[in-house]
Coordinates of C-alpha atoms and ligand atoms in Angstrom, one line a residue:
X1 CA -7.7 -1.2 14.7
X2 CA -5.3 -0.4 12.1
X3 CA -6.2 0.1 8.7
X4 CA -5.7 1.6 5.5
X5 CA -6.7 5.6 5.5
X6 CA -8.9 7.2 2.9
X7 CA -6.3 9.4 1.7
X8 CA -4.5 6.3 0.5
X9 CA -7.4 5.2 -1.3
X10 CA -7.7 8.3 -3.1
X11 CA -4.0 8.5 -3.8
X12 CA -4.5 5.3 -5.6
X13 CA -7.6 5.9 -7.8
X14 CA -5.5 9.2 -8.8
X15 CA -2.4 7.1 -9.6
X16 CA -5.3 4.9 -11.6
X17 CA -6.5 7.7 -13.7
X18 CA -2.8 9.2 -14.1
X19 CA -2.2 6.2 -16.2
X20 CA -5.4 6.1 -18.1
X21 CA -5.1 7.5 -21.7
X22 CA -7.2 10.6 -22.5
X23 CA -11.3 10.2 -22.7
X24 CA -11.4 6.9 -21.2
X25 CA -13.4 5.6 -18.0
X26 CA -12.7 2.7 -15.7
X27 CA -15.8 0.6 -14.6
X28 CA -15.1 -2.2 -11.7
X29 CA -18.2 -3.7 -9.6
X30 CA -18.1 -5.4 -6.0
X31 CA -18.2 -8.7 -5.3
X32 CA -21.5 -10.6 -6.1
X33 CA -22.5 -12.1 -2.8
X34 CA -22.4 -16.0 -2.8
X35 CA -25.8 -18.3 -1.8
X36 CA -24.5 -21.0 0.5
X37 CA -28.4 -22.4 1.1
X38 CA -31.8 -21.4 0.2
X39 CA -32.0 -17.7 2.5
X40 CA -28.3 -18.0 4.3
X41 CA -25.3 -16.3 2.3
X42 CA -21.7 -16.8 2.4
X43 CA -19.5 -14.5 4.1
X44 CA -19.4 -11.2 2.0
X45 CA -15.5 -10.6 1.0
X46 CA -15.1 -7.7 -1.2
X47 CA -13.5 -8.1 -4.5
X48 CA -9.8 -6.9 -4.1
X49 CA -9.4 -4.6 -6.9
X50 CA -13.0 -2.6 -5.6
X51 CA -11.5 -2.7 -2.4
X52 CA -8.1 -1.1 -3.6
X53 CA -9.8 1.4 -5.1
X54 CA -12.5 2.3 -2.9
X55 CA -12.2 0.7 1.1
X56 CA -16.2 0.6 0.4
X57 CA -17.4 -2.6 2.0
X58 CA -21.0 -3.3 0.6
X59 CA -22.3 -5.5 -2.6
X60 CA -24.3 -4.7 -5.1
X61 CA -22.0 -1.3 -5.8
X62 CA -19.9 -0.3 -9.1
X63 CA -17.3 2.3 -9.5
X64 CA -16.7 4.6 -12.8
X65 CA -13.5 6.6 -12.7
X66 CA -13.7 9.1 -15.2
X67 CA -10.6 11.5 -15.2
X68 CA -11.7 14.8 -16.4
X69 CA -15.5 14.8 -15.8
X70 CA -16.9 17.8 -14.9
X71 CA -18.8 16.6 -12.1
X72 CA -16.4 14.2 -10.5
X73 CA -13.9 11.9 -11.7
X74 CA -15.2 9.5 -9.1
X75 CA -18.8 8.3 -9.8
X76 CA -19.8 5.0 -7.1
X77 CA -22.8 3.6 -7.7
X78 CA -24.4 1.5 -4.4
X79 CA -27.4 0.7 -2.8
X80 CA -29.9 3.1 -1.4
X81 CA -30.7 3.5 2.1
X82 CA -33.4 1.7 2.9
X83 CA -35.1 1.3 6.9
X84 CA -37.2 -2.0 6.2
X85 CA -33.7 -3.6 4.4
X86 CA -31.2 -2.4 7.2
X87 CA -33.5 -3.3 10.1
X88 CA -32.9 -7.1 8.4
X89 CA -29.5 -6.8 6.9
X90 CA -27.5 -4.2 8.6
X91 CA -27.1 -0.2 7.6
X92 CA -26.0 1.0 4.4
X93 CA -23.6 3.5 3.3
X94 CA -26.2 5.2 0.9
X95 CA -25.3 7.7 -1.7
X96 CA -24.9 10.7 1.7
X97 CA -22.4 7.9 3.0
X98 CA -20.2 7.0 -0.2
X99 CA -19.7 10.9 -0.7
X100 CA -19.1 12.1 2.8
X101 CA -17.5 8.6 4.3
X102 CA -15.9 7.0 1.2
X103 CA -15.1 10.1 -0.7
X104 CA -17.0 9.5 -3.4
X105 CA -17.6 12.6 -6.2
X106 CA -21.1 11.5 -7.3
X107 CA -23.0 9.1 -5.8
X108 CA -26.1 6.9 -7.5
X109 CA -28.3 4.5 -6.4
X110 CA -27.2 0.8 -7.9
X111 CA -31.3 0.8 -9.3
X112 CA -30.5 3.7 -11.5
X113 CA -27.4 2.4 -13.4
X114 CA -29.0 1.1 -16.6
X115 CA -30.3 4.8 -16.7
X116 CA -27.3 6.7 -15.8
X117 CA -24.0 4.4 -16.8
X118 CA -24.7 4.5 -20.5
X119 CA -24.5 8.4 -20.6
X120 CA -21.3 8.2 -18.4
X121 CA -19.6 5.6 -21.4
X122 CA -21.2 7.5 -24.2
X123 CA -18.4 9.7 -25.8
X124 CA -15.3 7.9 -23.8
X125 CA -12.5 6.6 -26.6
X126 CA -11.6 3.9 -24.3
X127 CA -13.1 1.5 -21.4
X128 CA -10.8 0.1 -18.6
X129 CA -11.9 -2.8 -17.4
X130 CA -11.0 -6.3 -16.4
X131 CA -13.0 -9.0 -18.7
X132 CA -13.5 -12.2 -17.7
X133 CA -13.4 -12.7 -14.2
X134 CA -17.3 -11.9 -13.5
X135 CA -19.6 -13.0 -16.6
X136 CA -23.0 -11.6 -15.0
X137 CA -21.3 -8.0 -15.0
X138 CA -19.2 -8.7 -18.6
X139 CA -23.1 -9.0 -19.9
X140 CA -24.3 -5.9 -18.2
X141 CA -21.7 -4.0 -19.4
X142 CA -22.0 -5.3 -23.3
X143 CA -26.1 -4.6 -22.6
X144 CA -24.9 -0.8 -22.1
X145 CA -22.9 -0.5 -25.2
X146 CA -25.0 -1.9 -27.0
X147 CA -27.6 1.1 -25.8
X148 CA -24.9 3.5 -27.2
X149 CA -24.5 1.6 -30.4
X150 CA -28.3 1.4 -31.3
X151 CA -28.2 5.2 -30.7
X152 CA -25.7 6.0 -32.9
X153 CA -27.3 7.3 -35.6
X154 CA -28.6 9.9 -33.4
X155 CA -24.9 10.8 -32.8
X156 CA -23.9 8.4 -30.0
X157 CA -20.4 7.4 -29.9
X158 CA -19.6 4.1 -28.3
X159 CA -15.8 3.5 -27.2
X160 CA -14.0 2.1 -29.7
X161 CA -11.6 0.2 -27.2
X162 CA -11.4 -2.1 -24.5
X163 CA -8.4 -2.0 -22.4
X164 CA -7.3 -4.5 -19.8
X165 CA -7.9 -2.9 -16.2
X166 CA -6.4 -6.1 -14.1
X167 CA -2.5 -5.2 -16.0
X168 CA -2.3 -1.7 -14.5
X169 CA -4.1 -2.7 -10.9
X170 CA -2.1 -5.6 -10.8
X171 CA 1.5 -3.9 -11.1
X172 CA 0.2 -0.9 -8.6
X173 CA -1.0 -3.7 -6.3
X174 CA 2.6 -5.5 -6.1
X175 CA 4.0 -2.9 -4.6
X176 CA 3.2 -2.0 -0.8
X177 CA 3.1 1.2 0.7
X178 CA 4.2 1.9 4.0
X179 CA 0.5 2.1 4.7
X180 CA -0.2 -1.1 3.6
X181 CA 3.0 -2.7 5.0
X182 CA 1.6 -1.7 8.3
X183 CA -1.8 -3.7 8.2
X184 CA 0.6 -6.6 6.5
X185 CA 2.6 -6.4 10.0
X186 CA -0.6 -6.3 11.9
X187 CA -2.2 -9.6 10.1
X188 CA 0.8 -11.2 10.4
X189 CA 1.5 -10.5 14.4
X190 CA -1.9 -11.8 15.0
X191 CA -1.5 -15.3 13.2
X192 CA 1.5 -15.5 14.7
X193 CA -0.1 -15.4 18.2
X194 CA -2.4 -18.1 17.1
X195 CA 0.3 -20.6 15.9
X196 CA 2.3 -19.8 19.2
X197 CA -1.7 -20.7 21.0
X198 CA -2.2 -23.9 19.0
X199 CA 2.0 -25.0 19.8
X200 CA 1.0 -24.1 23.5
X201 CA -2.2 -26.5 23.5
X202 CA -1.2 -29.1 21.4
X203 CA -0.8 -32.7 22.7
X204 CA -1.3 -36.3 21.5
X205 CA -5.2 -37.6 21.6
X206 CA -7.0 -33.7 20.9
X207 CA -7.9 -33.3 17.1
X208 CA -6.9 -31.2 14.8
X209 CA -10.0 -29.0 14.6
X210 CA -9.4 -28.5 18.5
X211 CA -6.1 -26.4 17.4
X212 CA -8.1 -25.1 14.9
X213 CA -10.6 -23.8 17.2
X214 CA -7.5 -22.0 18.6
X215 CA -6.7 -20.1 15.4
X216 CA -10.0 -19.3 15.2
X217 CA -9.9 -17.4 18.2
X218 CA -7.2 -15.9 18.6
X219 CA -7.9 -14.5 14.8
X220 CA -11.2 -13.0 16.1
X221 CA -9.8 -12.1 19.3
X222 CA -7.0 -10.0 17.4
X223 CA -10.0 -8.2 14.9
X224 CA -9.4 -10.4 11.6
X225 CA -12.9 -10.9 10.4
X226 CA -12.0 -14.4 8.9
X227 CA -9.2 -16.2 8.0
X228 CA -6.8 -15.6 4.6
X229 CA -7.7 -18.7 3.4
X230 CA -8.7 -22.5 4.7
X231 CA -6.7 -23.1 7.5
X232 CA -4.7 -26.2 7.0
X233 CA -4.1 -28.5 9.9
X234 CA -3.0 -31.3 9.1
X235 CA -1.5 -34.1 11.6
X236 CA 1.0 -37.3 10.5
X237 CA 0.8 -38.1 6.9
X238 CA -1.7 -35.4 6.6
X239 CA 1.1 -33.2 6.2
X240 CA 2.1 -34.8 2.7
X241 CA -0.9 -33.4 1.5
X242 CA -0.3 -30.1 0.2
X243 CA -3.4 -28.4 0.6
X244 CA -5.3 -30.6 3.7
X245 CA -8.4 -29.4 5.0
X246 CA -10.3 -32.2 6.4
X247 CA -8.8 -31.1 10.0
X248 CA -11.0 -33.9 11.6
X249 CA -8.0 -36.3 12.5
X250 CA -6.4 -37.3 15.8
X251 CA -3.0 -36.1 16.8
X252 CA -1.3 -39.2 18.2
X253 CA 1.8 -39.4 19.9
X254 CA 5.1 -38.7 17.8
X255 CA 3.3 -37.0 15.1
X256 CA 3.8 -33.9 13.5
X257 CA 1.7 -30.9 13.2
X258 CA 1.8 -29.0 9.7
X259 CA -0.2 -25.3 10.5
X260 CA -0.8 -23.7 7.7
X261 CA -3.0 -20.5 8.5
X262 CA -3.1 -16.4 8.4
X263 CA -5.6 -14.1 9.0
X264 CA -6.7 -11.1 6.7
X265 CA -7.3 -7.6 8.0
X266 CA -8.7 -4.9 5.9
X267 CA -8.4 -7.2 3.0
X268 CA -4.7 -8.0 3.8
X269 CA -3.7 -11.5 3.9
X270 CA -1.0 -13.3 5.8
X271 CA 0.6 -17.0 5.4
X272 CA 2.1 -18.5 8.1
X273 CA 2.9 -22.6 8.6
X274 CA 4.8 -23.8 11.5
X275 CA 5.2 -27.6 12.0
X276 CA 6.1 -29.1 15.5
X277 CA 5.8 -32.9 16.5
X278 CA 2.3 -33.3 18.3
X279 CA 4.4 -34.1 21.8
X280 CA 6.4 -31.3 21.9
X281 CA 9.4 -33.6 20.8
X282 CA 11.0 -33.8 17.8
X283 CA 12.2 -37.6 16.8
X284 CA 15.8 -37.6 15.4
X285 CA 14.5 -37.9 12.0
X286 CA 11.9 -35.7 12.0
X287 CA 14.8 -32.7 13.3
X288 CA 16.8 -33.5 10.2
X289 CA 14.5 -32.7 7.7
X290 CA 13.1 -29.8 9.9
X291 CA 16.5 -28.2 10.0
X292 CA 17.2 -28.6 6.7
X293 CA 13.7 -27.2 5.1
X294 CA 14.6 -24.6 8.1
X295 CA 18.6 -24.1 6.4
X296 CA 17.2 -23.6 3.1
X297 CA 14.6 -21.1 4.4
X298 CA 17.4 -19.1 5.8
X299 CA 18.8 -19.8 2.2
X300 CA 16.1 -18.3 0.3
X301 CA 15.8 -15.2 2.4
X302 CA 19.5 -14.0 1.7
X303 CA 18.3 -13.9 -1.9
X304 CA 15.4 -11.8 -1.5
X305 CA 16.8 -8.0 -2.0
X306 CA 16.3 -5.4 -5.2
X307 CA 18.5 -6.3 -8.0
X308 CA 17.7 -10.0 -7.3
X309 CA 15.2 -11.5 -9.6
X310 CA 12.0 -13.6 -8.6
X311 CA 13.5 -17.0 -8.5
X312 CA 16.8 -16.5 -6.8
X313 CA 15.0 -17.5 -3.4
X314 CA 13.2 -20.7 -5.2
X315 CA 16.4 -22.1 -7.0
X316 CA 18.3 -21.7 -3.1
X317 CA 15.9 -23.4 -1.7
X318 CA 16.1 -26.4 -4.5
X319 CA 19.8 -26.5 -3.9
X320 CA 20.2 -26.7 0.1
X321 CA 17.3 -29.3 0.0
X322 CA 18.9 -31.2 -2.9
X323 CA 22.1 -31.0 -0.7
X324 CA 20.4 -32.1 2.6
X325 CA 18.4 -35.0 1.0
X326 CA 22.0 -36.7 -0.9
X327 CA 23.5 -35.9 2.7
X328 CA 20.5 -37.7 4.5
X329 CA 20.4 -40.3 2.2
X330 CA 17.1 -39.7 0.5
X331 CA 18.5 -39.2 -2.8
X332 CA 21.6 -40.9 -4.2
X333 CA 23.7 -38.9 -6.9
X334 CA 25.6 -36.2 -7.7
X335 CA 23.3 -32.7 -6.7
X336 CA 23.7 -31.2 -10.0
X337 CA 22.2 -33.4 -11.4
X338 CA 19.6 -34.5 -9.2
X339 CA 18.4 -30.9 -9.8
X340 CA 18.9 -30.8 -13.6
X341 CA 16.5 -34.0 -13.5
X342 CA 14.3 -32.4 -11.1
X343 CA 14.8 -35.4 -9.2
X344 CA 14.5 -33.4 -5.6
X345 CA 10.9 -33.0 -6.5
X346 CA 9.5 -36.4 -5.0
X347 CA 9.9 -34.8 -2.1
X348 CA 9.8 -30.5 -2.9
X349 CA 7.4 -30.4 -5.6
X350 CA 5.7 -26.6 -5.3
X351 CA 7.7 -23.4 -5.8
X352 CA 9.5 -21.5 -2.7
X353 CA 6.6 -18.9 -2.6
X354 CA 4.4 -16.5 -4.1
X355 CA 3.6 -12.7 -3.9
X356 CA 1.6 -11.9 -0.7
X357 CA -1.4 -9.2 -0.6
X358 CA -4.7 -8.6 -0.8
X359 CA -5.1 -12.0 -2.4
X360 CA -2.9 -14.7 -0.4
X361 CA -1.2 -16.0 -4.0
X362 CA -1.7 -11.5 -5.1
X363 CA -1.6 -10.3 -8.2
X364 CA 1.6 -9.2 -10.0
X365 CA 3.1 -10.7 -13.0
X366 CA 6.8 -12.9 -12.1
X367 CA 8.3 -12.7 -15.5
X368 CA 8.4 -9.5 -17.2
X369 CA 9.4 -9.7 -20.9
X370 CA 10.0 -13.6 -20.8
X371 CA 12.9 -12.7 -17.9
X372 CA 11.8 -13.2 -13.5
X373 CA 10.6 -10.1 -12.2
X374 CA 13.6 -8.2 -10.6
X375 CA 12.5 -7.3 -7.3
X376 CA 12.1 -3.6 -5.5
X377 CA 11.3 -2.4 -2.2
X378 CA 7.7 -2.9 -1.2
X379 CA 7.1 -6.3 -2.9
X380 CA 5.6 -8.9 -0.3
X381 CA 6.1 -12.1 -0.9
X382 CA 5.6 -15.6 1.1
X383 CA 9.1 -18.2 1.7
X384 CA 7.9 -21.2 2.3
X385 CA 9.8 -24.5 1.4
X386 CA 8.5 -28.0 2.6
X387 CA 9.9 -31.8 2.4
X388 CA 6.5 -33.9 2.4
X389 CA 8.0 -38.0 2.3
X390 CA 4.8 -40.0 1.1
X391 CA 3.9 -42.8 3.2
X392 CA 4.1 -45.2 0.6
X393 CA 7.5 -44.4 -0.9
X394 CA 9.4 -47.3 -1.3
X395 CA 12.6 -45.5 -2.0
X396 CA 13.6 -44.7 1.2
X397 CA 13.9 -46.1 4.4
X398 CA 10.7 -46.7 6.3
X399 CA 11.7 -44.5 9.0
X400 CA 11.8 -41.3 7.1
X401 CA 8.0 -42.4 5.7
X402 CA 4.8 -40.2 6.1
X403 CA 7.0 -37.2 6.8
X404 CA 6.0 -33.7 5.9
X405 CA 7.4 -30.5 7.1
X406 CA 6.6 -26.6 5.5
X407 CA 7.9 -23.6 6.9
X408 CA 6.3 -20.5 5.6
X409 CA 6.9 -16.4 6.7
X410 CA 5.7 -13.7 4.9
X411 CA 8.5 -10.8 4.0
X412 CA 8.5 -7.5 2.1
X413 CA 11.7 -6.6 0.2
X414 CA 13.3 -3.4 1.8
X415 CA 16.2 -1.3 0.4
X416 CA 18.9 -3.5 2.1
X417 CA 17.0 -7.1 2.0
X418 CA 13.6 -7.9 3.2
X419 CA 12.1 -7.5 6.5
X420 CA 10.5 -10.8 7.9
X421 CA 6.8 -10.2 9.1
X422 CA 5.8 -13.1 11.2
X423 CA 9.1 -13.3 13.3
X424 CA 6.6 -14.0 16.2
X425 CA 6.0 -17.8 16.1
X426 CA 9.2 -19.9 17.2
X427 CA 11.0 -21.7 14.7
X428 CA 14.1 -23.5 15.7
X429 CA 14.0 -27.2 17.0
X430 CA 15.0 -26.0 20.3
X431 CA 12.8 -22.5 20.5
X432 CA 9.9 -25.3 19.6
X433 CA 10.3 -27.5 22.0
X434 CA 11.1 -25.2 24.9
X435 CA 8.1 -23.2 23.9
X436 CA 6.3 -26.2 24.6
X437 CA 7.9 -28.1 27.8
X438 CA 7.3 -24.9 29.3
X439 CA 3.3 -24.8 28.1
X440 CA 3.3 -28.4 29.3
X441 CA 4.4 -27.3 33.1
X442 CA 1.8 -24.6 32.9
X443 CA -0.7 -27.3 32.1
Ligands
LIG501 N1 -1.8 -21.2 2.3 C1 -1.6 -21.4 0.9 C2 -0.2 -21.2 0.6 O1 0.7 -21.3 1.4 O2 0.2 -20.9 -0.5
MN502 MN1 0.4 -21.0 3.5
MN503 MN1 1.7 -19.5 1.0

């Protein structure tokens, strides 16, 4: 199973500390774990930034990087061993395990830190840490300088600054290593095997949580422990809804099929959405605006290469489809302006794409100084345009209603362009449709 090694994990807590000015310490804690009823819990799921720092898998666990200190930089604190707990819940890494598995320096038990995390504060200028984003740990946290404070008269000093952790994670997280580019290939060759299955099985009068089903498995089957995000499959009109999830409808003959669905591994997402007509054949309608969200895919991927900035791939897309819809019909005017008024976005109304990670939508800030990000090599990002035609728009002919069509792959920017991840799933009208007539003979 490929994942990402432990040396990479240290690299990265030493690029961390690198940037941290002098006397400061960095304090991040897992993931709480989520009560879905009474005694059953939700699916634990790291938090990303612990997970970037540390691979360590287990809740209830806080990390203190503290450049300089004597007796490690790297302090991870984490739930004891524990025979009676483990025989219920599964083992635990223990304070043996974060040292000698996850390369921990010092190791305490999660019990202890009201005790111990004060001390490790006391006497730091500065605290790195991301505010806002847990409240039950922003609490803790104030508890323990508050400890320092009321002390200080017997010579405590509490930091006298608070500095915003997320902003330097963030901008180490948007760009990939080869490392991670690797488990980005991996997720992304395994959802792609799973849209290929649910084109394969899919025919008029199963439902959509039957090719859901299929996803499912062939995640699991591949080694993903869950899936990116909700998988979207959404049949018909469905399709016009941008982020479906009900997945309970029929497929019925001359539909189309809107898959929108990745897998994670090791914490690394992928974004794939195919859509293919329920029957294996595309009506003439439904192929135009197919091949022209496909032609301003192709668009947007000619603009994604350093030197070009963040929105170069989004404003291609808006012109192609602008183009396309005048050409088809949809729209009447001259494209310019249709585009000046934002007319095109009855029909386009979310951006090309987003950066692509440990989060699906990962972190990374796309304007730097007011201006779009320029991009470099090793920035992942999703290019996925759509034409969704509501049912009930009277503007166009009734033919072209209930139409929706997105076409998402996930690439990462490389010195000469980008490199396309999920070139596994078919994606031309023709490669479609032959991919399924000939699952149809097999059948
Ligand atoms: N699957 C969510 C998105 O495509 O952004
Ligand atoms: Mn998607
Ligand atoms: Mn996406």
């Amino acid at each position: 199973m490929i994942s990402i090694p432990k040396s990479e994990y240290a690299r990265r807590r030493k690029a961390l500390m690198a940037q941290m000015e002098p006397n400061s310490i960095a304090i991040l804690p897992a993931a709480p774990v989520y009560i879905r009823n009474r005694d059953v819990e939700h699916i634990f799921r790291q938090d990303s930034d612990f997970q970037y720092l540390s691979g360590f898998p287990e809740p209830e666990a806080v990390i203190a990087l503290i450049p300089g200190r004597e007796h490690g930089e790297y302090v991870l604190f984490c739930r004891e061993r524990d025979p009676e707990r483990e025989l219920w819940d599964g083992l635990r890494a223990g304070q043996e395990g974060a040292m000698s598995r996850f390369g921990a320096d010092d190791a305490f038990p999660i019990g202890d830190i009201d005790d111990i995390l004060p001390g490790l504060i006391e006497g730091r200028e500065r605290v790195y840490y991301s505010m806002g984003t847990n409240q039950e740990f922003d609490r803790h946290l104030m508890d323990w300088i508050n400890v320092i404070r009321s002390k200080a008269r017997q010579g405590a000093q509490p930091p006298n600054e608070f500095v915003a952790l997320n902003h330097l994670l963030h901008d180490m997280r948007l760009y990939k290593s080869a490392n991670e580019v690797k488990v980005m290939r991996e997720a992304a060759e395994i959802s792609s095997r799973a849209h290929v299955q649910a084109m394969r099985v899919s025919r008029p009068g199963l439902f959509e949580f039957h090719l859901e089903a299929e996803l499912d498995y062939e995640f699991r089957k591949g080694g993903a422990k869950m899936p990116a995000y909700g998988s979207i499959v959404a049949a018909g009109k469905n399709a016009c809804i941008l982020h479906y999830h009900e997945n309970d409808a029929v497929l019925k003959d001359g539909d189309l099929v809107l898959i929108d669905a990745g897998c994670e591994i090791d914490c690394y997402a992928s974004d794939i959405t195919r859509t293919f007509p329920a029957n294996g054949k595309f009506s003439p309608e439904q192929k135009a605006i197919y091949e022209l969200v496909l032609a301003s895919q192709e668009a947007a991927f000619l603009e994604i290469a350093p030197g070009k900035h963040w929105n170069q791939a989004h404003e291609a897309t808006v012109q192609v489809i602008t183009a396309g819809l005048v050409e088809l019909g949809l729209l009447e005017g001259d494209v310019e302006q249709l585009i000046a008024s934002e007319a095109y976005k009855a029909f386009y109304m979310h951006r090309a794409g987003h950066w692509l990670g440990m989060d699906v939508h990962d972190v990374g800030d796309y304007k730097v100084g007011g201006e779009w990000r320029v991009l470099e090599v090793g920035m992942a990002m999703t290019v996925e345009p759509g034409i969704y035609i509501a049912p009930d728009n009277q503007n166009v002919a009734k033919k072209w209603r209930g139409i929706g069509v997105r076409i998402e792959d996930d690439v990462v920017v490389t010195k000469k362009g980008c490199e396309i991840l999920t070139t596994g799933v078919p994606k031309t009208v023709a490669e479609i449709e032959a991919l399924m007539a000939g699952a149809a003979q097999v059948a």
